[in-house]
């Protein structure tokens, strides 16, 4: 298994719609998931989607305990999510700072649904579903956008709130502004 290169905004694969995974528990899928975890850890991300390493499959990983980069964030269970479906529980939306490992050094002010229901499968084919809110809901929406070829800058409504970290936060970035996935 390996730490893979993370594609950057402008790479055409990041704009593609990823394909559903057809067979679970395969060596190919298990190796992909291991590469996603290793690459996410090396980049200190909160999550990573398969298209970010150039694999157009509907697979994301996120969460895990004790990420030192996000000490103020509520913990999100370490999750492999394949072929996800997201349904907003209501229409309420919050805006918050968001970053992306494919858009390094930048942050944007991104609207996301506060509360979502999501379901999918793990890499072995076990189905699961959750109702979540807040940061957990934001991470899932960010990751699943990658599966549809959407990077967060396309969701920023006020482009005066999209820029480089040092310029947006000259006094230093707080953990709450330090989410990248
Ligand atoms: Ni991202």
XYZ file of C-alpha atoms and ligand atoms in Angstrom:
182
model
C 0.000 0.000 0.000
C 1.148 3.504 -0.547
C 0.770 7.178 0.073
C -0.610 8.436 -3.221
C -0.316 11.812 -4.882
C -3.286 14.089 -4.146
C -4.547 15.756 -7.315
C -4.905 19.530 -7.218
C -7.698 21.796 -8.424
C -7.399 22.143 -12.179
C -6.751 18.441 -12.720
C -9.532 17.183 -14.985
C -10.172 14.004 -12.964
C -11.395 16.157 -10.061
C -14.276 17.330 -12.265
C -15.520 13.868 -13.220
C -18.498 12.020 -11.754
C -17.186 8.854 -10.083
C -18.662 5.417 -10.777
C -20.478 3.304 -8.196
C -18.509 0.399 -6.765
C -19.913 -2.809 -8.258
C -18.333 -5.477 -6.066
C -17.438 -5.317 -2.401
C -14.668 -6.995 -0.467
C -12.454 -7.179 -3.532
C -8.685 -6.864 -3.293
C -8.924 -3.797 -5.516
C -11.397 -2.052 -3.196
C -9.581 -3.013 0.002
C -6.278 -1.772 -1.434
C -7.933 1.474 -2.523
C -9.308 2.041 0.989
C -5.890 1.382 2.537
C -4.286 3.871 0.158
C -6.938 6.451 1.030
C -6.255 6.038 4.767
C -2.498 6.242 4.321
C -2.705 9.261 2.050
C -5.186 11.028 4.340
C -2.953 10.423 7.357
C 0.169 11.636 5.574
C -1.653 14.837 4.612
C -3.264 15.187 8.071
C -6.668 15.449 6.438
C -10.074 15.026 8.016
C -11.170 12.952 5.043
C -10.279 11.939 1.509
C -12.233 10.882 -1.560
C -11.031 8.383 -4.176
C -11.111 10.919 -7.054
C -8.532 12.973 -5.140
C -6.026 10.181 -5.784
C -7.240 9.767 -9.357
C -9.604 6.825 -8.818
C -13.093 7.499 -10.188
C -14.958 5.232 -7.768
C -17.592 6.302 -5.236
C -15.460 5.721 -2.146
C -14.577 8.173 0.637
C -12.898 7.834 4.025
C -13.083 10.270 6.907
C -12.863 10.656 10.630
C -10.819 8.864 13.209
C -9.818 9.653 16.723
C -7.474 12.333 17.948
C -6.498 14.290 14.890
C -4.075 16.781 16.481
C -4.890 19.313 13.795
C -8.539 19.510 14.833
C -8.450 19.332 18.634
C -11.607 21.387 19.079
C -13.674 19.361 16.658
C -16.045 16.713 17.962
C -14.681 13.286 17.043
C -16.073 11.633 13.949
C -15.981 7.831 13.839
C -13.401 6.399 11.473
C -15.552 5.648 8.462
C -15.282 4.054 5.038
C -18.288 5.105 2.976
C -18.955 3.474 -0.401
C -21.739 4.423 -2.836
C -23.127 7.022 -0.419
C -26.526 8.643 -0.465
C -27.145 11.885 1.429
C -30.560 13.276 2.308
C -30.872 16.618 4.129
C -33.103 16.279 7.183
C -34.286 19.851 6.818
C -33.331 22.814 4.713
C -31.343 24.672 7.379
C -27.870 25.609 6.239
C -24.788 26.956 8.015
C -21.747 28.601 6.528
C -18.298 27.887 7.889
C -14.667 27.820 6.823
C -13.642 24.834 4.781
C -10.445 23.691 3.138
C -9.537 20.898 0.773
C -6.376 18.866 0.324
C -6.850 19.426 -3.423
C -6.884 23.223 -2.897
C -3.864 23.606 -0.626
C -3.256 26.757 1.364
C -6.726 28.185 0.883
C -9.997 28.477 2.766
C -13.524 29.362 1.746
C -16.779 30.152 3.526
C -19.060 27.312 2.457
C -22.766 26.689 3.047
C -23.732 23.135 4.028
C -26.858 21.475 5.374
C -26.777 21.364 9.157
C -28.429 17.973 9.515
C -28.264 15.061 7.130
C -29.201 11.427 6.900
C -26.658 9.358 5.033
C -26.260 5.733 4.149
C -23.922 3.537 2.220
C -21.681 0.521 2.626
C -18.255 -0.186 4.031
C -15.596 -1.843 1.877
C -16.803 -5.304 2.890
C -20.376 -4.618 1.820
C -21.895 -3.969 5.246
C -24.672 -1.402 4.926
C -25.018 1.349 7.509
C -26.855 4.612 7.990
C -26.514 7.632 10.252
C -28.189 10.870 11.171
C -25.584 13.530 11.859
C -25.189 17.264 12.172
C -22.599 19.989 12.407
C -18.997 19.217 11.591
C -19.687 15.543 10.851
C -22.414 16.540 8.374
C -20.070 19.090 6.782
C -17.279 16.568 6.271
C -19.626 14.043 4.664
C -21.049 16.666 2.303
C -17.547 17.863 1.376
C -16.353 14.311 0.654
C -19.410 13.289 -1.307
C -19.145 16.432 -3.448
C -15.786 15.059 -4.637
C -17.650 12.026 -6.016
C -19.685 14.340 -8.223
C -16.713 16.371 -9.414
C -17.459 19.361 -7.160
C -14.742 21.203 -5.228
C -15.812 23.536 -2.414
C -14.815 26.798 -4.192
C -17.804 26.216 -6.478
C -20.068 26.409 -3.423
C -18.615 29.630 -1.994
C -21.314 32.277 -2.358
C -19.278 35.313 -1.286
C -15.923 35.191 -3.071
C -14.542 37.858 -0.729
C -14.493 34.956 1.728
C -12.275 32.703 -0.375
C -8.526 33.126 -0.257
C -5.156 32.172 1.078
C -4.877 31.161 4.710
C -2.180 33.676 5.641
C -4.213 36.541 4.186
C -7.606 35.483 5.516
C -6.182 34.768 8.996
C -3.135 37.007 9.482
C -3.160 36.341 13.213
C -3.030 32.612 12.700
C -5.573 30.002 11.860
C -7.701 28.603 14.660
C -8.490 24.902 14.739
C -12.061 25.587 13.735
C -10.789 27.146 10.514
C -8.338 24.358 9.852
C -10.485 21.710 8.256
C -9.046 20.142 5.101
C -10.363 17.014 3.471
Ni -11.653 18.075 -0.440
